[in-house]
Every structure is written in C-alpha cells, then in structure tokens.
Amino acid sequence: MKNNLRVERAIKNMTQGELAELIGVSRQTINTIESNKYVPSTVLALKIARVFEKPVENIFILEEED
Amino acid sequence: MKSRFLFPHKWSLIGALLFIMGFVVAALNYHYKDSIDVMQGDTTFQINEVLHDVAVLLWLGGLFLVAFSKERIEDEQIAQLRLDSLQWSIYFNYAILALCIVFIDKWHVMLGVAAHFIFTPLLFFIVRFKWAIYQLNRSLKNTD
C-alpha cells in the first residue's frame, strides 16, 4: 500500500507534527506511514482522510502485491 | 486505538526507582548477613528471608511498572511495537531456557539458573521494546 500523505500535507501546508497532533498520534507514526513502514488502522486512515476532506482511497492506494 | 491495562506514563519512573531499591535491599542483606547471624534462634533466618523476599518483589514490581507504563504518546503504532516485543521476548526467553536445559547438565545448577527466568521475560521485553522505540526515533531524525 502506498499513500499521498506527504503531498496532501504539502497542499495544506501542514507539518508532520501538526497532523500528528490533530489526530492524536506521535510524529513518528505519521513519519513511518509516509515512508510506507507502517500501515495505519482503518480508524486512523479515516481520521487522516477527514483532516484532508477526501475519501480514504484518494490518500491510501492499494498496490499490485497487496 | 487504545491500549488497555497500562499504568500512567510517570509510573515508569517509580518502577525504575523500585528496581534500584531492590539492589539496595539485596546489598544491605548481603552486607549485614554476618551481623544478623549473631542474633539468636530463628530470627536470623527470618530477617534474611524477609529481606530477600522484599528485594525480589521490588525487582519484579519495578520491572513490571517499567514494562507496562504508557509511553508519552501511546498510539496504535506503539501498541503494535508493544505486542511485537512481548511476543519476541517470550520466544527469546524460551529459546534461552531450552539452550540452558541442553547445555547445563547438573540439575541443581539448572534449578539455580531457572530461578532467574522469573525476571527474564520482563527484562527481554523492556530491552526489545525500548530498542524498537529508539530505532523509531532515530528514523525520524534521519528524515529531518
């Protein structure tokens, strides 16, 4: 699974720390999601999508091998 | 996602203090062994026994609090690392135990060694968990 988190953050001009605080996780978690090291739970993915006011599928995308 | 059954973050400090106090009590017990021996009758035995029990309980309680206190931000990734580390520590613990069983032939020596396995699951867990968090923080610094 890949994601557009970094791009979406750039559009909103938001730091990893700000996003982390909004959804109640650590900055490390946002960082590892962005670098595809951690797959967030459905709840967390939905929270992130709500911050960017987009459907989850626009931010998190399944890949061939998933 | 919420981790259940965890102590407040600050309690890990209390845990560390208890753990250190365990060594202090054990050292006192060892140091005053001879002077306690001077006392009469069963009292000697009891004081040593009680101090020994106190030391072991302090170590156990201390390790327990350090292991199961919340992190500053206890989010779902930390919960995942916690679970992974717990599994890892149990695997590792029994692997070491199996090695001890194979390589220690005298059973009374083995019993003495096996007594230490009271502490090792918690100890391995703490080391593995803190190491994972350290690695996580380091990966954050690398990307800055």
PDB file of C-alpha atoms in Angstrom:
ATOM      1  CA  MET A   1       0.000   0.000   0.000  1.00  0.00           C
ATOM      2  CA  LYS A   2       1.290   3.449  -0.842  1.00  0.00           C
ATOM      3  CA  ASN A   3      -0.024   6.857   0.121  1.00  0.00           C
ATOM      4  CA  ASN A   4      -0.102  10.532  -0.836  1.00  0.00           C
ATOM      5  CA  LEU A   5       0.197  11.788   2.681  1.00  0.00           C
ATOM      6  CA  ARG A   6       3.286  13.881   2.028  1.00  0.00           C
ATOM      7  CA  VAL A   7       1.665  15.539  -0.992  1.00  0.00           C
ATOM      8  CA  GLU A   8      -1.593  16.180   0.828  1.00  0.00           C
ATOM      9  CA  ARG A   9       0.286  17.727   3.717  1.00  0.00           C
ATOM     10  CA  ALA A  10       2.198  19.962   1.344  1.00  0.00           C
ATOM     11  CA  ILE A  11      -1.062  21.144  -0.239  1.00  0.00           C
ATOM     12  CA  LYS A  12      -2.437  22.061   3.193  1.00  0.00           C
ATOM     13  CA  ASN A  13       0.967  23.416   4.229  1.00  0.00           C
ATOM     14  CA  MET A  14       0.920  21.225   7.305  1.00  0.00           C
ATOM     15  CA  THR A  15       3.886  19.714   9.193  1.00  0.00           C
ATOM     16  CA  GLN A  16       4.058  16.085  10.376  1.00  0.00           C
ATOM     17  CA  GLY A  17       3.796  17.351  13.936  1.00  0.00           C
ATOM     18  CA  GLU A  18       0.628  19.369  13.255  1.00  0.00           C
ATOM     19  CA  LEU A  19      -1.091  16.446  11.555  1.00  0.00           C
ATOM     20  CA  ALA A  20       0.001  14.118  14.372  1.00  0.00           C
ATOM     21  CA  GLU A  21      -1.494  16.430  16.972  1.00  0.00           C
ATOM     22  CA  LEU A  22      -4.781  16.769  15.074  1.00  0.00           C
ATOM     23  CA  ILE A  23      -5.398  13.023  15.042  1.00  0.00           C
ATOM     24  CA  GLY A  24      -3.757  12.180  18.381  1.00  0.00           C
ATOM     25  CA  VAL A  25      -0.732  10.112  17.368  1.00  0.00           C
ATOM     26  CA  SER A  26       3.007  10.663  17.625  1.00  0.00           C
ATOM     27  CA  ARG A  27       5.034  12.381  14.915  1.00  0.00           C
ATOM     28  CA  GLN A  28       6.939   9.124  14.471  1.00  0.00           C
ATOM     29  CA  THR A  29       3.734   7.390  13.421  1.00  0.00           C
ATOM     30  CA  ILE A  30       2.986   9.963  10.700  1.00  0.00           C
ATOM     31  CA  ASN A  31       6.589   9.687   9.564  1.00  0.00           C
ATOM     32  CA  THR A  32       6.558   5.891   9.314  1.00  0.00           C
ATOM     33  CA  ILE A  33       3.204   5.943   7.477  1.00  0.00           C
ATOM     34  CA  GLU A  34       4.629   8.386   4.930  1.00  0.00           C
ATOM     35  CA  SER A  35       7.683   6.227   4.363  1.00  0.00           C
ATOM     36  CA  ASN A  36       5.489   3.117   3.981  1.00  0.00           C
ATOM     37  CA  LYS A  37       6.969   1.438   7.042  1.00  0.00           C
ATOM     38  CA  TYR A  38       3.724   1.386   8.984  1.00  0.00           C
ATOM     39  CA  VAL A  39       0.208   0.590   7.763  1.00  0.00           C
ATOM     40  CA  PRO A  40      -2.347   2.576   9.793  1.00  0.00           C
ATOM     41  CA  SER A  41      -5.522   1.023  11.179  1.00  0.00           C
ATOM     42  CA  THR A  42      -8.811   1.751   9.431  1.00  0.00           C
ATOM     43  CA  VAL A  43      -9.741   4.208  12.179  1.00  0.00           C
ATOM     44  CA  LEU A  44      -6.514   6.140  11.773  1.00  0.00           C
ATOM     45  CA  ALA A  45      -6.781   6.140   7.962  1.00  0.00           C
ATOM     46  CA  LEU A  46     -10.319   7.537   8.231  1.00  0.00           C
ATOM     47  CA  LYS A  47      -9.174  10.225  10.659  1.00  0.00           C
ATOM     48  CA  ILE A  48      -6.390  11.250   8.275  1.00  0.00           C
ATOM     49  CA  ALA A  49      -8.837  11.339   5.355  1.00  0.00           C
ATOM     50  CA  ARG A  50     -11.170  13.550   7.365  1.00  0.00           C
ATOM     51  CA  VAL A  51      -8.382  16.066   8.017  1.00  0.00           C
ATOM     52  CA  PHE A  52      -7.772  16.385   4.265  1.00  0.00           C
ATOM     53  CA  GLU A  53     -11.515  16.249   3.475  1.00  0.00           C
ATOM     54  CA  LYS A  54     -11.031  13.487   0.902  1.00  0.00           C
ATOM     55  CA  PRO A  55     -12.112   9.864   0.574  1.00  0.00           C
ATOM     56  CA  VAL A  56      -9.621   7.377   2.041  1.00  0.00           C
ATOM     57  CA  GLU A  57      -8.941   5.914  -1.428  1.00  0.00           C
ATOM     58  CA  ASN A  58      -7.545   9.238  -2.592  1.00  0.00           C
ATOM     59  CA  ILE A  59      -4.894   9.144   0.082  1.00  0.00           C
ATOM     60  CA  PHE A  60      -4.166   5.426   0.539  1.00  0.00           C
ATOM     61  CA  ILE A  61      -3.777   3.321  -2.596  1.00  0.00           C
ATOM     62  CA  LEU A  62      -3.504  -0.460  -2.878  1.00  0.00           C
ATOM     63  CA  GLU A  63      -0.584  -1.797  -4.918  1.00  0.00           C
ATOM     64  CA  GLU A  64      -0.241  -4.873  -7.130  1.00  0.00           C
ATOM     65  CA  GLU A  65       1.379  -7.026  -4.453  1.00  0.00           C
ATOM     66  CA  ASP A  66      -1.231  -6.243  -1.756  1.00  0.00           C
TER      67      ASP A  66
ATOM     68  CA  MET B   1      -6.929   2.574  19.230  1.00  0.00           C
ATOM     69  CA  LYS B   2      -6.472   2.393  22.992  1.00  0.00           C
ATOM     70  CA  SER B   3      -4.085   0.062  24.830  1.00  0.00           C
ATOM     71  CA  ARG B   4      -5.804  -1.330  27.889  1.00  0.00           C
ATOM     72  CA  PHE B   5      -4.385  -2.328  31.257  1.00  0.00           C
ATOM     73  CA  LEU B   6      -1.460   0.093  31.217  1.00  0.00           C
ATOM     74  CA  PHE B   7      -0.179   2.291  34.029  1.00  0.00           C
ATOM     75  CA  PRO B   8       0.203   6.068  33.650  1.00  0.00           C
ATOM     76  CA  HIS B   9       3.384   7.213  31.906  1.00  0.00           C
ATOM     77  CA  LYS B  10       5.024   8.641  35.053  1.00  0.00           C
ATOM     78  CA  TRP B  11       4.806   5.328  36.861  1.00  0.00           C
ATOM     79  CA  SER B  12       7.705   4.007  34.795  1.00  0.00           C
ATOM     80  CA  LEU B  13       9.934   6.338  36.832  1.00  0.00           C
ATOM     81  CA  ILE B  14       8.557   4.841  40.053  1.00  0.00           C
ATOM     82  CA  GLY B  15       9.268   1.418  38.542  1.00  0.00           C
ATOM     83  CA  ALA B  16      12.892   2.345  37.860  1.00  0.00           C
ATOM     84  CA  LEU B  17      13.262   3.585  41.449  1.00  0.00           C
ATOM     85  CA  LEU B  18      11.753   0.373  42.866  1.00  0.00           C
ATOM     86  CA  PHE B  19      14.119  -1.675  40.692  1.00  0.00           C
ATOM     87  CA  ILE B  20      17.142   0.233  42.032  1.00  0.00           C
ATOM     88  CA  MET B  21      15.831  -0.069  45.602  1.00  0.00           C
ATOM     89  CA  GLY B  22      15.749  -3.830  45.066  1.00  0.00           C
ATOM     90  CA  PHE B  23      19.537  -3.766  44.609  1.00  0.00           C
ATOM     91  CA  VAL B  24      19.952  -1.593  47.706  1.00  0.00           C
ATOM     92  CA  VAL B  25      17.947  -4.038  49.837  1.00  0.00           C
ATOM     93  CA  ALA B  26      19.823  -7.005  48.362  1.00  0.00           C
ATOM     94  CA  ALA B  27      23.158  -5.290  49.062  1.00  0.00           C
ATOM     95  CA  LEU B  28      22.112  -4.484  52.648  1.00  0.00           C
ATOM     96  CA  ASN B  29      21.016  -8.072  53.150  1.00  0.00           C
ATOM     97  CA  TYR B  30      24.352  -9.342  51.841  1.00  0.00           C
ATOM     98  CA  HIS B  31      26.430  -6.826  53.757  1.00  0.00           C
ATOM     99  CA  TYR B  32      24.762  -7.412  57.134  1.00  0.00           C
ATOM    100  CA  LYS B  33      24.475 -11.150  56.734  1.00  0.00           C
ATOM    101  CA  ASP B  34      27.158 -11.788  59.357  1.00  0.00           C
ATOM    102  CA  SER B  35      25.863  -9.300  61.910  1.00  0.00           C
ATOM    103  CA  ILE B  36      22.364 -10.723  61.556  1.00  0.00           C
ATOM    104  CA  ASP B  37      23.840 -14.175  62.126  1.00  0.00           C
ATOM    105  CA  VAL B  38      24.887 -13.076  65.623  1.00  0.00           C
ATOM    106  CA  MET B  39      21.239 -12.845  66.628  1.00  0.00           C
ATOM    107  CA  GLN B  40      19.626 -15.713  68.370  1.00  0.00           C
ATOM    108  CA  GLY B  41      17.461 -18.537  67.125  1.00  0.00           C
ATOM    109  CA  ASP B  42      15.113 -18.377  64.191  1.00  0.00           C
ATOM    110  CA  THR B  43      15.218 -14.570  63.927  1.00  0.00           C
ATOM    111  CA  THR B  44      18.354 -14.718  61.753  1.00  0.00           C
ATOM    112  CA  PHE B  45      16.719 -16.934  59.231  1.00  0.00           C
ATOM    113  CA  GLN B  46      13.575 -14.830  59.140  1.00  0.00           C
ATOM    114  CA  ILE B  47      15.284 -11.461  58.652  1.00  0.00           C
ATOM    115  CA  ASN B  48      17.370 -12.784  55.769  1.00  0.00           C
ATOM    116  CA  GLU B  49      14.341 -14.442  54.247  1.00  0.00           C
ATOM    117  CA  VAL B  50      12.174 -11.346  54.528  1.00  0.00           C
ATOM    118  CA  LEU B  51      14.857  -9.044  53.089  1.00  0.00           C
ATOM    119  CA  HIS B  52      15.417 -11.467  50.250  1.00  0.00           C
ATOM    120  CA  ASP B  53      11.687 -11.559  49.502  1.00  0.00           C
ATOM    121  CA  VAL B  54      11.495  -7.756  49.641  1.00  0.00           C
ATOM    122  CA  ALA B  55      14.378  -7.440  47.169  1.00  0.00           C
ATOM    123  CA  VAL B  56      12.816  -9.888  44.708  1.00  0.00           C
ATOM    124  CA  LEU B  57       9.415  -8.200  44.983  1.00  0.00           C
ATOM    125  CA  LEU B  58      10.990  -4.768  44.409  1.00  0.00           C
ATOM    126  CA  TRP B  59      12.732  -6.075  41.285  1.00  0.00           C
ATOM    127  CA  LEU B  60       9.558  -7.684  39.994  1.00  0.00           C
ATOM    128  CA  GLY B  61       7.356  -4.669  40.775  1.00  0.00           C
ATOM    129  CA  GLY B  62       9.914  -2.287  39.295  1.00  0.00           C
ATOM    130  CA  LEU B  63      10.296  -4.244  36.063  1.00  0.00           C
ATOM    131  CA  PHE B  64       6.524  -4.613  35.815  1.00  0.00           C
ATOM    132  CA  LEU B  65       5.888  -0.881  36.109  1.00  0.00           C
ATOM    133  CA  VAL B  66       8.653  -0.029  33.626  1.00  0.00           C
ATOM    134  CA  ALA B  67       7.330  -2.618  31.168  1.00  0.00           C
ATOM    135  CA  PHE B  68       3.656  -1.708  31.389  1.00  0.00           C
ATOM    136  CA  SER B  69       3.559   2.044  31.790  1.00  0.00           C
ATOM    137  CA  LYS B  70       2.213   4.043  28.876  1.00  0.00           C
ATOM    138  CA  GLU B  71       4.627   5.835  26.592  1.00  0.00           C
ATOM    139  CA  ARG B  72       4.326   9.633  26.452  1.00  0.00           C
ATOM    140  CA  ILE B  73       2.130   9.287  23.353  1.00  0.00           C
ATOM    141  CA  GLU B  74       0.655   5.801  23.432  1.00  0.00           C
ATOM    142  CA  ASP B  75      -0.749   5.467  19.902  1.00  0.00           C
ATOM    143  CA  GLU B  76      -1.552   2.450  17.753  1.00  0.00           C
ATOM    144  CA  GLN B  77       1.983   2.064  16.411  1.00  0.00           C
ATOM    145  CA  ILE B  78       3.359   1.925  19.966  1.00  0.00           C
ATOM    146  CA  ALA B  79       0.667  -0.659  20.806  1.00  0.00           C
ATOM    147  CA  GLN B  80       1.888  -2.694  17.818  1.00  0.00           C
ATOM    148  CA  LEU B  81       5.531  -2.450  18.908  1.00  0.00           C
ATOM    149  CA  ARG B  82       4.471  -3.442  22.430  1.00  0.00           C
ATOM    150  CA  LEU B  83       2.743  -6.558  21.159  1.00  0.00           C
ATOM    151  CA  ASP B  84       5.618  -7.491  18.824  1.00  0.00           C
ATOM    152  CA  SER B  85       8.136  -7.032  21.629  1.00  0.00           C
ATOM    153  CA  LEU B  86       6.074  -9.135  24.013  1.00  0.00           C
ATOM    154  CA  GLN B  87       5.932 -11.990  21.511  1.00  0.00           C
ATOM    155  CA  TRP B  88       9.628 -11.607  20.754  1.00  0.00           C
ATOM    156  CA  SER B  89      10.568 -11.702  24.432  1.00  0.00           C
ATOM    157  CA  ILE B  90       8.566 -14.886  25.064  1.00  0.00           C
ATOM    158  CA  TYR B  91      10.145 -16.600  22.032  1.00  0.00           C
ATOM    159  CA  PHE B  92      13.621 -15.455  23.055  1.00  0.00           C
ATOM    160  CA  ASN B  93      13.046 -16.399  26.689  1.00  0.00           C
ATOM    161  CA  TYR B  94      12.100 -19.979  25.875  1.00  0.00           C
ATOM    162  CA  ALA B  95      14.900 -20.312  23.333  1.00  0.00           C
ATOM    163  CA  ILE B  96      17.414 -19.336  26.031  1.00  0.00           C
ATOM    164  CA  LEU B  97      15.690 -21.674  28.506  1.00  0.00           C
ATOM    165  CA  ALA B  98      15.926 -24.540  26.012  1.00  0.00           C
ATOM    166  CA  LEU B  99      19.639 -23.826  25.500  1.00  0.00           C
ATOM    167  CA  CYS B 100      20.170 -23.857  29.260  1.00  0.00           C
ATOM    168  CA  ILE B 101      18.378 -27.185  29.550  1.00  0.00           C
ATOM    169  CA  VAL B 102      20.553 -28.673  26.804  1.00  0.00           C
ATOM    170  CA  PHE B 103      23.908 -27.304  27.992  1.00  0.00           C
ATOM    171  CA  ILE B 104      23.586 -27.408  31.793  1.00  0.00           C
ATOM    172  CA  ASP B 105      23.854 -30.999  32.871  1.00  0.00           C
ATOM    173  CA  LYS B 106      23.684 -30.840  36.656  1.00  0.00           C
ATOM    174  CA  TRP B 107      20.053 -30.430  37.664  1.00  0.00           C
ATOM    175  CA  HIS B 108      20.756 -28.428  40.846  1.00  0.00           C
ATOM    176  CA  VAL B 109      22.758 -25.897  38.812  1.00  0.00           C
ATOM    177  CA  MET B 110      19.891 -25.812  36.325  1.00  0.00           C
ATOM    178  CA  LEU B 111      17.433 -25.041  39.137  1.00  0.00           C
ATOM    179  CA  GLY B 112      19.540 -22.072  40.210  1.00  0.00           C
ATOM    180  CA  VAL B 113      19.662 -20.814  36.642  1.00  0.00           C
ATOM    181  CA  ALA B 114      15.954 -21.440  36.095  1.00  0.00           C
ATOM    182  CA  ALA B 115      15.151 -19.218  39.093  1.00  0.00           C
ATOM    183  CA  HIS B 116      16.386 -16.239  37.059  1.00  0.00           C
ATOM    184  CA  PHE B 117      13.693 -16.914  34.477  1.00  0.00           C
ATOM    185  CA  ILE B 118      11.309 -15.183  36.898  1.00  0.00           C
ATOM    186  CA  PHE B 119      12.733 -11.907  35.608  1.00  0.00           C
ATOM    187  CA  THR B 120      13.867 -12.568  32.059  1.00  0.00           C
ATOM    188  CA  PRO B 121      10.567 -12.301  30.132  1.00  0.00           C
ATOM    189  CA  LEU B 122      10.005  -8.792  31.528  1.00  0.00           C
ATOM    190  CA  LEU B 123      13.660  -7.869  31.095  1.00  0.00           C
ATOM    191  CA  PHE B 124      13.848  -9.069  27.464  1.00  0.00           C
ATOM    192  CA  PHE B 125      10.555  -7.326  26.730  1.00  0.00           C
ATOM    193  CA  ILE B 126      11.745  -3.988  28.135  1.00  0.00           C
ATOM    194  CA  VAL B 127      15.049  -4.128  26.250  1.00  0.00           C
ATOM    195  CA  ARG B 128      13.390  -5.093  22.951  1.00  0.00           C
ATOM    196  CA  PHE B 129      10.567  -2.527  23.315  1.00  0.00           C
ATOM    197  CA  LYS B 130      12.831   0.386  24.255  1.00  0.00           C
ATOM    198  CA  TRP B 131      15.208  -0.571  21.444  1.00  0.00           C
ATOM    199  CA  ALA B 132      12.314  -0.510  18.945  1.00  0.00           C
ATOM    200  CA  ILE B 133      11.271   2.951  20.170  1.00  0.00           C
ATOM    201  CA  TYR B 134      14.864   4.167  19.974  1.00  0.00           C
ATOM    202  CA  GLN B 135      15.056   2.935  16.370  1.00  0.00           C
ATOM    203  CA  LEU B 136      11.764   4.690  15.595  1.00  0.00           C
ATOM    204  CA  ASN B 137      13.029   7.997  16.976  1.00  0.00           C
ATOM    205  CA  ARG B 138      16.285   7.611  15.094  1.00  0.00           C
ATOM    206  CA  SER B 139      14.439   7.063  11.808  1.00  0.00           C
ATOM    207  CA  LEU B 140      12.597  10.339  12.487  1.00  0.00           C
ATOM    208  CA  LYS B 141      15.874  12.222  12.969  1.00  0.00           C
ATOM    209  CA  ASN B 142      17.272  10.779   9.741  1.00  0.00           C
ATOM    210  CA  THR B 143      14.398  12.196   7.692  1.00  0.00           C
ATOM    211  CA  ASP B 144      14.557  15.739   9.145  1.00  0.00           C
TER     212      ASP B 144
END
